[in-house]
Tab-separated table of C-alpha atoms in Angstrom:
chain	number	residue	atom	x	y	z
A	97	MET	CA	-100.167	-74.749	108.249
A	98	LYS	CA	-103.307	-76.759	106.197
A	99	ILE	CA	-102.237	-76.572	102.553
A	100	GLN	CA	-105.042	-76.621	100.105
A	101	ARG	CA	-105.823	-79.972	97.961
A	102	LEU	CA	-107.377	-78.544	94.666
A	103	GLU	CA	-110.380	-80.183	93.142
A	104	ASN	CA	-112.168	-80.643	89.406
A	105	TYR	CA	-114.781	-78.955	88.071
A	106	ILE	CA	-117.072	-81.443	86.389
A	107	GLU	CA	-120.792	-80.647	85.520
A	108	GLY	CA	-120.601	-76.960	87.333
A	109	ARG	CA	-119.336	-77.459	90.416
A	110	PHE	CA	-116.162	-78.107	91.570
A	111	ILE	CA	-115.490	-81.713	93.077
A	112	LEU	CA	-112.579	-83.411	95.053
A	113	SER	CA	-110.769	-85.773	93.186
A	114	GLU	CA	-111.918	-89.574	94.412
A	115	THR	CA	-107.649	-90.592	93.411
A	116	THR	CA	-105.006	-91.213	96.619
A	117	SER	CA	-102.145	-89.585	94.559
A	118	TYR	CA	-101.371	-85.861	94.898
A	119	ARG	CA	-98.924	-83.547	93.968
A	120	ASP	CA	-97.559	-80.515	96.002
A	121	VAL	CA	-97.824	-77.306	93.767
A	122	ILE	CA	-94.459	-75.650	94.711
A	123	ASP	CA	-93.706	-71.757	94.643
A	124	PRO	CA	-90.124	-71.765	92.990
A	125	ALA	CA	-89.128	-68.667	94.879
A	126	THR	CA	-89.233	-70.307	98.429
A	127	ASN	CA	-88.700	-74.115	97.107
A	128	HIS	CA	-91.919	-74.660	99.783
A	129	ALA	CA	-95.640	-76.149	98.769
A	130	ILE	CA	-98.272	-73.769	98.347
A	131	SER	CA	-101.345	-76.294	97.471
A	132	ARG	CA	-101.567	-79.834	96.162
A	133	VAL	CA	-103.103	-80.735	92.544
A	134	PRO	CA	-104.867	-84.834	92.008
A	135	LEU	CA	-103.872	-86.700	89.854
A	136	SER	CA	-106.731	-87.578	88.442
A	137	LEU	CA	-108.355	-91.167	87.623
A	138	LEU	CA	-109.294	-92.401	84.146
A	139	SER	CA	-112.911	-93.126	85.111
A	140	GLU	CA	-113.106	-88.891	86.386
A	141	VAL	CA	-111.688	-88.121	82.810
A	142	ASP	CA	-114.250	-90.448	81.171
A	143	SER	CA	-117.453	-88.754	83.300
A	144	ALA	CA	-115.819	-85.249	82.468
A	145	VAL	CA	-116.250	-86.112	78.461
A	146	GLN	CA	-119.353	-87.511	78.516
A	147	ILE	CA	-121.192	-84.713	80.737
A	148	ALA	CA	-119.220	-82.219	78.243
A	149	SER	CA	-120.803	-84.610	75.397
A	150	ARG	CA	-124.280	-84.577	76.663
A	151	ALA	CA	-124.063	-80.722	77.603
A	152	PHE	CA	-122.856	-80.380	73.792
A	153	LYS	CA	-126.072	-81.578	72.459
A	154	GLU	CA	-128.183	-78.408	73.771
A	155	TRP	CA	-125.455	-75.899	73.930
A	156	ARG	CA	-124.857	-75.610	70.181
A	157	ARG	CA	-128.232	-75.056	69.744
A	158	VAL	CA	-127.665	-71.420	72.052
A	159	PRO	CA	-127.495	-68.729	69.485
A	160	VAL	CA	-123.648	-67.669	68.780
A	161	THR	CA	-124.773	-63.953	69.994
A	162	ASN	CA	-125.902	-65.823	73.453
A	163	ARG	CA	-122.707	-67.487	73.534
A	164	VAL	CA	-120.318	-64.692	73.492
A	165	GLY	CA	-122.499	-63.314	76.357
A	166	TYR	CA	-120.847	-65.079	78.859
A	167	LEU	CA	-117.660	-64.031	77.761
A	168	PHE	CA	-118.132	-60.572	77.932
A	169	LYS	CA	-119.298	-61.651	81.359
A	170	LEU	CA	-115.979	-63.495	82.024
A	171	ARG	CA	-114.008	-60.727	80.527
A	172	ASN	CA	-115.796	-57.861	82.542
A	173	LEU	CA	-114.307	-60.408	86.435
A	174	LEU	CA	-111.466	-61.653	84.917
A	175	GLU	CA	-110.563	-57.307	84.671
A	176	GLN	CA	-112.142	-56.659	88.362
A	177	ASN	CA	-110.046	-59.798	89.689
A	178	ILE	CA	-106.983	-58.939	88.035
A	179	ASP	CA	-104.778	-58.044	90.781
A	180	ASP	CA	-105.678	-61.526	92.782
A	181	LEU	CA	-105.236	-63.368	89.553
A	182	ALA	CA	-101.704	-61.965	88.776
A	183	ARG	CA	-100.708	-62.781	92.328
A	184	THR	CA	-101.778	-66.381	92.062
A	185	ILE	CA	-99.209	-66.590	88.919
A	186	THR	CA	-96.212	-65.041	90.746
A	187	LYS	CA	-96.733	-67.417	93.370
A	188	GLU	CA	-96.826	-70.541	91.630
A	189	CYS	CA	-95.041	-69.937	88.406
A	190	GLY	CA	-92.450	-67.321	89.773
A	191	LYS	CA	-92.812	-64.670	87.299
A	192	THR	CA	-92.764	-60.900	88.011
A	193	TYR	CA	-96.337	-59.484	89.415
A	194	SER	CA	-95.908	-57.057	86.349
A	195	GLU	CA	-95.429	-59.873	84.095
A	196	SER	CA	-98.350	-61.836	85.652
A	197	ARG	CA	-100.209	-59.163	85.026
A	198	ALA	CA	-99.284	-58.371	81.179
A	199	GLU	CA	-100.365	-61.987	80.771
A	200	LEU	CA	-103.889	-61.820	81.771
A	201	GLU	CA	-104.227	-58.711	79.723
A	202	ARG	CA	-103.025	-60.663	76.688
A	203	GLY	CA	-105.733	-62.901	77.598
A	204	LEU	CA	-108.252	-60.211	77.797
A	205	GLU	CA	-107.597	-59.643	74.433
A	206	SER	CA	-108.665	-63.428	73.403
A	207	ILE	CA	-111.771	-63.127	75.034
A	208	ALA	CA	-112.730	-59.531	73.406
A	209	GLU	CA	-111.394	-61.277	69.984
A	210	ALA	CA	-113.657	-64.428	70.333
A	211	CYS	CA	-116.510	-62.256	71.307
A	212	GLY	CA	-116.204	-61.250	67.688
A	213	THR	CA	-117.446	-64.664	66.987
A	214	PRO	CA	-120.772	-63.825	65.281
A	215	SER	CA	-119.309	-62.227	62.400
A	216	LEU	CA	-116.032	-64.622	62.398
A	217	ILE	CA	-118.058	-67.514	62.016
A	218	GLN	CA	-119.944	-66.435	59.290
A	219	GLY	CA	-120.168	-68.869	56.145
A	220	TYR	CA	-120.881	-67.881	52.337
A	221	ASN	CA	-122.932	-68.858	49.680
A	222	ASN	CA	-124.467	-68.329	46.318
A	223	GLU	CA	-127.809	-67.816	44.949
A	224	ASP	CA	-128.464	-69.249	41.178
A	225	ILE	CA	-125.029	-71.247	41.206
A	226	ALA	CA	-126.771	-73.581	38.883
A	227	GLY	CA	-130.377	-73.774	37.359
A	228	ASP	CA	-132.417	-72.989	39.996
A	229	ILE	CA	-129.675	-74.201	42.557
A	230	ASP	CA	-128.735	-72.299	45.469
A	231	GLU	CA	-125.563	-73.333	47.350
A	232	HIS	CA	-124.417	-72.733	51.434
A	233	LEU	CA	-121.294	-72.713	53.317
A	234	PHE	CA	-121.898	-72.946	57.136
A	235	ARG	CA	-119.665	-73.754	59.949
A	236	GLN	CA	-120.544	-75.970	62.770
A	237	PRO	CA	-118.989	-76.851	66.161
A	238	LEU	CA	-116.904	-80.158	66.441
A	239	GLY	CA	-118.469	-81.712	69.469
A	240	VAL	CA	-116.112	-81.752	72.767
A	241	VAL	CA	-112.924	-80.327	72.500
A	242	ALA	CA	-109.701	-80.323	75.060
A	243	ALA	CA	-106.840	-78.319	75.816
A	244	ILE	CA	-103.759	-79.462	77.712
A	245	THR	CA	-101.912	-76.590	78.647
A	246	PRO	CA	-98.239	-75.820	80.178
A	247	PHE	CA	-96.571	-73.994	83.229
A	248	ASN	CA	-94.764	-70.428	81.655
A	249	PHE	CA	-98.364	-68.443	80.734
A	250	PRO	CA	-100.942	-70.445	82.928
A	251	GLY	CA	-103.440	-67.488	82.359
A	252	MET	CA	-103.058	-66.702	78.780
A	253	ILE	CA	-102.523	-69.656	77.001
A	254	PRO	CA	-105.772	-71.352	78.349
A	255	LEU	CA	-107.508	-67.986	77.230
A	256	TRP	CA	-105.549	-69.121	73.991
A	257	PHE	CA	-108.387	-71.815	73.336
A	258	LEU	CA	-111.761	-71.625	75.892
A	259	PRO	CA	-113.301	-68.783	74.791
A	260	TYR	CA	-113.159	-69.667	70.901
A	261	ALA	CA	-113.912	-73.149	71.641
A	262	ILE	CA	-117.351	-72.178	73.777
A	263	ALA	CA	-118.097	-69.212	70.995
A	264	CYS	CA	-117.773	-71.795	68.383
A	265	GLY	CA	-121.153	-73.808	70.328
A	266	ASN	CA	-118.222	-76.794	71.191
A	267	CYS	CA	-118.064	-77.972	74.944
A	268	PHE	CA	-114.620	-77.738	76.699
A	269	VAL	CA	-111.996	-79.652	78.877
A	270	LEU	CA	-108.862	-78.063	80.222
A	271	LYS	CA	-105.994	-80.190	81.767
A	272	PRO	CA	-103.459	-77.118	82.874
A	273	SER	CA	-99.745	-77.916	83.880
A	274	GLU	CA	-99.694	-79.815	87.448
A	275	ARG	CA	-96.886	-77.454	88.438
A	276	VAL	CA	-99.457	-74.182	88.074
A	277	PRO	CA	-103.122	-75.424	88.587
A	278	MET	CA	-104.205	-72.893	90.948
A	279	THR	CA	-104.362	-70.319	87.625
A	280	SER	CA	-106.850	-72.843	86.488
A	281	SER	CA	-108.529	-73.120	89.296
A	282	ARG	CA	-109.324	-69.504	90.022
A	283	LEU	CA	-110.161	-68.890	86.004
A	284	PHE	CA	-113.106	-71.581	86.790
A	285	GLU	CA	-114.861	-69.606	89.715
A	286	LEU	CA	-114.742	-66.556	87.922
A	287	LEU	CA	-116.398	-68.236	84.336
A	288	HIS	CA	-118.557	-70.420	87.240
A	289	GLU	CA	-119.956	-66.624	88.237
A	290	THR	CA	-121.033	-66.058	84.422
A	291	GLY	CA	-123.660	-68.608	84.731
A	292	LEU	CA	-122.179	-70.397	81.961
A	293	PRO	CA	-124.657	-73.815	81.529
A	294	LYS	CA	-123.351	-77.144	83.235
A	295	GLY	CA	-120.941	-79.124	81.043
A	296	VAL	CA	-119.734	-76.813	78.662
A	297	ALA	CA	-116.604	-76.154	80.286
A	298	GLN	CA	-114.730	-78.779	82.197
A	299	LEU	CA	-111.632	-78.726	84.571
A	300	ILE	CA	-109.555	-81.990	85.270
A	301	HIS	CA	-106.203	-82.131	86.693
A	302	GLY	CA	-103.654	-84.351	86.170
A	303	ASP	CA	-100.266	-85.798	85.097
A	304	LYS	CA	-99.277	-87.775	81.592
A	305	GLN	CA	-102.025	-90.583	82.333
A	306	VAL	CA	-105.114	-87.826	81.938
A	307	VAL	CA	-103.282	-86.310	79.074
A	308	ASP	CA	-103.412	-89.818	77.566
A	309	ALA	CA	-106.940	-90.381	78.379
A	310	LEU	CA	-107.691	-87.163	76.514
A	311	LEU	CA	-105.645	-88.558	73.049
A	312	ASP	CA	-107.615	-91.509	73.152
A	313	HIS	CA	-110.772	-90.861	73.984
A	314	PRO	CA	-113.594	-91.162	71.253
A	315	GLY	CA	-115.432	-88.200	72.958
A	316	ILE	CA	-112.636	-85.780	71.993
A	317	ARG	CA	-113.503	-84.533	68.849
A	318	ALA	CA	-109.962	-81.947	68.687
A	319	VAL	CA	-107.038	-81.111	70.894
A	320	SER	CA	-104.914	-77.947	71.190
A	321	PHE	CA	-101.306	-78.052	73.344
A	322	VAL	CA	-98.340	-75.940	74.220
A	323	GLY	CA	-95.565	-77.326	75.130
A	324	SER	CA	-91.543	-78.559	74.096
A	325	THR	CA	-91.249	-80.026	71.180
A	326	PRO	CA	-90.860	-83.724	71.711
A	327	VAL	CA	-94.384	-84.018	73.808
A	328	ALA	CA	-95.983	-81.568	71.108
A	329	LYS	CA	-94.583	-84.312	68.389
A	330	TYR	CA	-96.418	-87.154	70.714
A	331	VAL	CA	-98.887	-85.293	71.333
A	332	TYR	CA	-99.914	-84.697	67.581
A	333	SER	CA	-99.260	-87.900	66.351
A	334	ARG	CA	-101.182	-89.869	69.390
A	335	ALA	CA	-104.473	-87.462	68.414
A	336	ALA	CA	-104.371	-88.115	65.042
A	337	ALA	CA	-104.138	-91.675	65.546
A	338	SER	CA	-107.224	-91.394	67.085
A	339	GLY	CA	-109.051	-89.433	64.137
A	340	LYS	CA	-108.731	-85.970	65.932
A	341	ARG	CA	-107.703	-82.551	64.981
A	342	ALA	CA	-104.843	-81.269	67.035
A	343	GLN	CA	-102.789	-77.934	67.210
A	344	SER	CA	-99.095	-78.416	68.796
A	345	ASN	CA	-97.257	-75.943	69.865
A	346	GLY	CA	-93.684	-76.869	70.266
A	347	GLY	CA	-90.316	-75.521	71.597
A	348	ALA	CA	-87.839	-72.655	69.666
A	349	LYS	CA	-85.054	-71.524	69.523
A	350	ASN	CA	-85.419	-67.836	68.545
A	351	ALA	CA	-83.103	-65.541	66.545
A	352	VAL	CA	-82.582	-62.123	66.993
A	353	VAL	CA	-80.277	-59.939	64.495
A	354	ILE	CA	-78.694	-56.830	65.009
A	355	MET	CA	-77.379	-54.814	62.015
A	356	PRO	CA	-74.923	-51.962	62.203
A	357	ASP	CA	-77.241	-49.142	61.880
A	358	ALA	CA	-79.101	-50.290	65.234
A	359	ASP	CA	-80.010	-48.077	67.871
A	360	PHE	CA	-77.520	-50.074	70.160
A	361	GLU	CA	-79.328	-48.336	73.611
A	362	LEU	CA	-82.519	-49.004	72.934
A	363	THR	CA	-82.199	-52.877	70.957
A	364	SER	CA	-79.803	-53.724	73.867
A	365	LYS	CA	-82.588	-53.410	76.434
A	366	ILE	CA	-85.198	-54.813	73.699
A	367	VAL	CA	-82.896	-58.217	73.927
A	368	ALA	CA	-82.177	-58.478	77.274
A	369	GLU	CA	-85.965	-58.043	78.463
A	370	SER	CA	-86.517	-60.628	75.234
A	371	ALA	CA	-84.075	-62.814	76.693
A	372	PHE	CA	-84.218	-62.458	80.154
A	373	GLY	CA	-88.468	-61.603	80.915
A	374	CYS	CA	-90.031	-64.061	82.429
A	375	ALA	CA	-87.046	-65.775	82.880
A	376	GLY	CA	-86.262	-66.923	79.714
A	377	GLN	CA	-89.484	-69.116	79.913
A	378	ARG	CA	-91.497	-67.964	77.052
A	379	CYS	CA	-91.866	-69.738	74.037
A	380	LEU	CA	-90.892	-66.436	72.357
A	381	ALA	CA	-87.718	-65.710	74.148
A	382	ALA	CA	-84.615	-64.571	72.039
A	383	SER	CA	-82.174	-67.326	73.134
A	384	VAL	CA	-79.436	-66.128	69.838
A	385	ALA	CA	-78.052	-63.045	69.040
A	386	ILE	CA	-76.136	-62.486	65.767
A	387	ALA	CA	-74.255	-59.057	65.419
A	388	VAL	CA	-73.361	-58.238	61.811
A	389	GLY	CA	-70.237	-56.683	61.128
A	390	ASP	CA	-69.565	-53.673	62.900
A	391	ALA	CA	-72.267	-54.009	65.668
A	392	PHE	CA	-70.955	-56.591	67.125
A	393	PRO	CA	-68.584	-55.041	69.914
A	394	VAL	CA	-70.933	-52.357	70.360
A	395	PHE	CA	-73.500	-54.598	71.088
A	396	SER	CA	-72.174	-57.054	72.942
A	397	GLU	CA	-71.031	-54.839	75.431
A	398	ALA	CA	-74.114	-53.150	76.139
A	399	LEU	CA	-75.753	-56.448	75.895
A	400	ALA	CA	-73.658	-57.726	78.800
A	401	ASP	CA	-74.574	-54.586	81.424
A	402	ALA	CA	-78.178	-54.878	80.702
A	403	ALA	CA	-77.830	-59.351	81.580
A	404	SER	CA	-75.622	-58.342	84.403
A	405	SER	CA	-77.918	-55.540	85.670
A	406	ARG	CA	-80.934	-57.029	85.655
A	407	PRO	CA	-82.322	-57.293	89.426
A	408	VAL	CA	-83.577	-60.615	89.861
A	409	GLY	CA	-85.676	-61.746	92.751
A	410	TYR	CA	-89.006	-62.271	94.150
A	411	GLY	CA	-91.843	-61.599	91.619
A	412	LEU	CA	-93.618	-59.800	94.329
A	413	ASP	CA	-91.304	-57.755	95.102
A	414	ASP	CA	-90.527	-54.662	94.250
A	415	GLY	CA	-87.669	-53.541	91.927
A	416	VAL	CA	-87.478	-57.088	91.014
A	417	LEU	CA	-87.223	-57.663	87.445
A	418	MET	CA	-86.482	-61.401	87.122
A	419	GLY	CA	-87.858	-64.653	89.230
A	420	PRO	CA	-86.769	-67.672	89.352
A	421	VAL	CA	-87.157	-70.355	86.764
A	422	ILE	CA	-89.941	-73.016	87.450
A	423	SER	CA	-88.146	-75.762	89.105
A	424	ASP	CA	-85.411	-77.303	90.732
A	425	GLN	CA	-84.579	-79.872	87.695
A	426	SER	CA	-85.234	-77.098	85.206
A	427	LYS	CA	-82.547	-74.992	87.274
A	428	ALA	CA	-79.911	-77.911	87.082
A	429	ARG	CA	-80.957	-78.733	83.421
A	430	ILE	CA	-79.700	-75.185	82.152
A	431	GLU	CA	-76.650	-74.845	84.042
A	432	SER	CA	-75.368	-77.722	82.985
A	433	LEU	CA	-76.636	-76.739	78.841
A	434	ILE	CA	-74.322	-73.687	80.016
A	435	GLU	CA	-71.910	-75.662	80.891
A	436	GLN	CA	-71.863	-77.859	77.534
A	437	GLY	CA	-72.077	-74.381	75.973
A	438	VAL	CA	-68.465	-73.576	77.680
A	439	ALA	CA	-67.346	-76.691	76.667
A	440	ALA	CA	-68.119	-76.312	73.073
A	441	GLY	CA	-65.654	-73.399	73.077
A	442	ALA	CA	-68.162	-70.561	74.406
A	443	GLU	CA	-66.750	-68.058	76.515
A	444	LEU	CA	-68.959	-66.856	79.451
A	445	LEU	CA	-69.525	-63.339	79.085
A	446	VAL	CA	-71.822	-63.192	81.685
A	447	ASP	CA	-72.200	-66.212	84.524
A	448	GLY	CA	-75.562	-65.975	85.799
A	449	ARG	CA	-74.910	-69.598	87.883
A	450	GLY	CA	-74.489	-69.774	91.297
A	451	LYS	CA	-75.955	-67.212	92.713
A	452	LYS	CA	-78.381	-66.936	95.505
A	453	VAL	CA	-81.093	-64.362	96.237
A	454	GLN	CA	-81.245	-62.930	99.659
A	455	GLY	CA	-84.312	-64.277	101.854
A	456	TYR	CA	-84.940	-67.152	99.121
A	457	GLU	CA	-81.755	-69.092	99.379
A	458	ASP	CA	-84.143	-72.156	98.776
A	459	GLY	CA	-85.689	-70.586	95.613
A	460	HIS	CA	-84.793	-71.630	91.599
A	461	PHE	CA	-82.296	-68.874	90.686
A	462	VAL	CA	-80.656	-68.607	87.296
A	463	SER	CA	-79.802	-65.210	86.610
A	464	PRO	CA	-79.049	-63.772	83.368
A	465	THR	CA	-76.278	-65.629	81.453
A	466	VAL	CA	-74.328	-64.446	78.073
A	467	LEU	CA	-72.610	-67.235	76.247
A	468	LEU	CA	-70.019	-65.734	73.595
A	469	GLY	CA	-69.462	-67.713	70.004
A	470	GLY	CA	-68.426	-71.740	70.455
A	471	SER	CA	-69.328	-74.297	68.195
A	472	PRO	CA	-72.817	-73.419	66.226
A	473	MET	CA	-73.611	-77.220	66.104
A	474	ALA	CA	-73.336	-77.511	69.852
A	475	GLU	CA	-75.830	-78.990	72.072
A	476	ALA	CA	-76.357	-75.081	73.535
A	477	VAL	CA	-76.814	-73.466	70.729
A	478	ARG	CA	-79.153	-76.270	69.284
A	479	THR	CA	-81.023	-76.848	72.203
A	480	GLU	CA	-84.081	-74.708	73.564
A	481	PHE	CA	-82.597	-73.420	77.326
A	482	PHE	CA	-85.921	-72.622	78.356
A	483	GLY	CA	-83.922	-70.229	80.857
A	484	PRO	CA	-82.187	-66.664	80.942
A	485	VAL	CA	-79.547	-67.558	78.931
A	486	LEU	CA	-78.496	-65.649	75.300
A	487	SER	CA	-76.144	-67.245	73.046
A	488	LEU	CA	-74.560	-64.354	71.219
A	489	PHE	CA	-72.665	-64.946	67.489
A	490	ARG	CA	-71.411	-62.915	64.831
A	491	ALA	CA	-71.991	-62.759	61.501
A	492	ARG	CA	-70.601	-60.686	58.532
A	493	SER	CA	-73.692	-60.101	56.181
A	494	ILE	CA	-77.464	-60.149	56.737
A	495	ARG	CA	-77.338	-63.039	54.143
A	496	GLU	CA	-74.855	-64.944	56.360
A	497	ALA	CA	-76.668	-63.733	59.453
A	498	ILE	CA	-80.111	-65.217	57.807
A	499	GLU	CA	-78.509	-68.802	56.719
A	500	GLN	CA	-77.684	-68.994	60.581
A	501	VAL	CA	-81.386	-68.193	61.717
A	502	ASN	CA	-82.819	-70.753	59.102
A	503	SER	CA	-80.617	-73.164	59.997
A	504	SER	CA	-81.686	-73.938	63.578
A	505	ALA	CA	-84.951	-76.886	63.691
A	506	PHE	CA	-86.927	-74.568	64.681
A	507	GLY	CA	-89.247	-71.648	63.206
A	508	ASN	CA	-91.428	-70.284	66.097
A	509	MET	CA	-89.954	-66.611	65.443
A	510	ALA	CA	-87.139	-64.410	64.140
A	511	SER	CA	-86.727	-60.429	64.563
A	512	ILE	CA	-84.046	-58.191	62.899
A	513	PHE	CA	-83.176	-54.655	64.478
A	514	THR	CA	-82.363	-52.126	61.844
A	515	GLN	CA	-83.354	-48.417	60.378
A	516	SER	CA	-82.745	-50.026	56.706
A	517	GLY	CA	-85.896	-50.552	55.129
A	518	ALA	CA	-84.278	-52.969	52.259
A	519	ALA	CA	-82.853	-55.180	55.396
A	520	ALA	CA	-86.051	-55.772	56.975
A	521	ARG	CA	-87.986	-56.517	53.576
A	522	GLN	CA	-85.346	-58.990	53.075
A	523	PHE	CA	-85.389	-60.553	56.477
A	524	ARG	CA	-89.149	-60.805	56.911
A	525	TYR	CA	-89.215	-62.605	53.296
A	526	GLN	CA	-86.244	-64.841	53.716
A	527	ALA	CA	-86.310	-66.000	57.924
A	528	GLU	CA	-88.014	-69.146	58.455
A	529	ALA	CA	-90.405	-68.597	61.264
A	530	GLY	CA	-94.007	-67.952	61.423
A	531	ASN	CA	-93.469	-64.835	63.437
A	532	ILE	CA	-91.237	-62.056	63.031
A	533	GLY	CA	-90.432	-59.139	64.403
A	534	VAL	CA	-88.545	-55.849	63.082
A	535	ASN	CA	-87.228	-54.067	65.661
A	536	ILE	CA	-89.598	-55.913	68.008
A	537	GLY	CA	-88.184	-58.106	70.599
A	538	VAL	CA	-91.511	-60.365	71.243
A	539	ALA	CA	-92.762	-61.038	68.309
A	540	ALA	CA	-96.430	-61.803	69.689
A	541	PRO	CA	-99.505	-61.582	67.649
A	542	MET	CA	-102.070	-60.020	68.794
A	543	ALA	CA	-105.391	-61.649	69.136
A	544	PRO	CA	-106.690	-61.021	65.999
A	545	PHE	CA	-103.591	-62.837	64.029
A	546	PRO	CA	-102.621	-66.760	64.845
A	547	PHE	CA	-99.473	-68.013	66.243
A	548	SER	CA	-97.828	-68.979	63.844
A	549	GLY	CA	-95.305	-71.307	64.485
A	550	TRP	CA	-93.190	-73.058	61.527
A	551	LYS	CA	-91.054	-76.247	61.314
A	552	GLU	CA	-90.263	-77.829	64.684
A	553	SER	CA	-91.929	-75.301	66.498
A	554	PHE	CA	-95.705	-76.685	65.240
A	555	PHE	CA	-97.555	-78.955	64.251
A	556	GLY	CA	-100.939	-79.050	62.591
A	557	ASP	CA	-102.101	-76.592	60.220
A	558	LEU	CA	-104.253	-74.194	62.512
A	559	HIS	CA	-103.038	-71.964	64.418
A	560	ALA	CA	-103.808	-70.449	68.084
A	561	GLN	CA	-106.180	-67.110	68.176
A	562	GLY	CA	-108.409	-65.061	65.729
A	563	ARG	CA	-109.884	-66.938	62.006
A	564	HIS	CA	-107.370	-69.469	63.279
A	565	ALA	CA	-108.980	-70.674	65.930
A	566	ILE	CA	-112.799	-70.124	64.339
A	567	GLU	CA	-111.813	-72.901	61.695
A	568	PHE	CA	-109.945	-75.314	64.171
A	569	TYR	CA	-112.975	-75.363	66.443
A	570	THR	CA	-115.655	-75.958	63.374
A	571	GLU	CA	-116.605	-77.597	60.437
A	572	THR	CA	-117.668	-77.124	57.220
A	573	LYS	CA	-121.421	-77.835	55.664
A	574	VAL	CA	-122.166	-77.800	52.573
A	575	VAL	CA	-125.391	-77.375	51.542
A	576	VAL	CA	-127.103	-77.485	47.959
A	577	GLU	CA	-130.616	-76.857	47.470
A	578	ARG	CA	-132.816	-76.785	44.519
A	579	TRP	CA	-136.258	-75.406	44.651
A	580	PRO	CA	-137.928	-75.245	41.319
A	581	THR	CA	-139.390	-72.110	40.151
A	582	ALA	CA	-143.333	-72.072	40.963
A	583	SER	CA	-145.199	-71.905	37.824
A	584	ASN	CA	-147.863	-69.580	38.327
């Protein structure tokens, strides 16, 4: 069977790259190639940016109410094609169909929020701020902006950026992960159906060479990124060195605290879903559970049951709750970190290594794993697995639990499970993370709120989504006017 070669989307049409270098896109459940993605040439990156720069001159003059009209069309098209898109995500990313559909629904929320840009982009003014002087603040688009997106949410994360960027009057270049490029290609097919003017949105496939070209290109004014912390630091520093704005989302090691008054049956299910949903490959996955006092024996038993009984398999099969991790290299890394945790004194409460899924024996499967205790300074505790592994610890008090939470270099999410308002308030006030959950396993902000990573989980000032997105994709212009009073 001939495998499709994916194309870039430049100046309103899909174009086959002139490169001779391609990479196979692998279905992680079967380990079979399902398409081929081009590693685009630097000249093609430059062409995409130049075309976007020319399109910007006209696009910025389109009234904002007209710009969001294309987003309304895109939202309708996504709703009509959500099943096809969800299946595409499952095939190239590995997550279950329900997880794929859920991420697209979150993407639809982002588009809906961006449709409110006519109100969100408004400035402010003062009449007679001084004698015969009026002062105004306007928000104007930056120009050409780019986003570099990861493999774990190929449908949702591009929609954190694209709708806001173009609604604010910018032109946009997307470089999706070369591991999961098919979803972005499908998104741009739908975007094309909206009639969006040529050059306003461009799709360019590639690897690090394309990333560097975007970071260095003088025609790019701002860059959005989601990925691991080392790469987030690299993107942020290189973009800043080129005088660009950057919002760089990094990794995480999210902790959840379970108090003695928690509902253990419900909490264990929520924590298991947080830790093992999407095969643990989300930046808000629970990675560390800290059970306080008497919560430990009851919660640890309930969690072990939830982990060991979770159905693992192909994401399009009925009854499956967890699919494979993205690659064989990722699987090997996760299993190595598990072994390091054991070597550092952790006990394997549930061991998910070495298990095969019938019919998908070549897939990249790691079953849910729970590590009990061990050294809090071990690599397995300090490093992001990005896989279905949860480390379980105990604490004597909420104060000690919060100290454990805050000892992490990361600050993406922290959650507490309790029926005490006082404990919840203490936790949300003292926990050093940008997204806080109270009886919530995945504290993912809704579209009107920013995705607020802290510490090593985020580099920049303005986050994705909501008003932060509007501020990131615009710059302020203050106009001071004197109009002397006419004499009668």
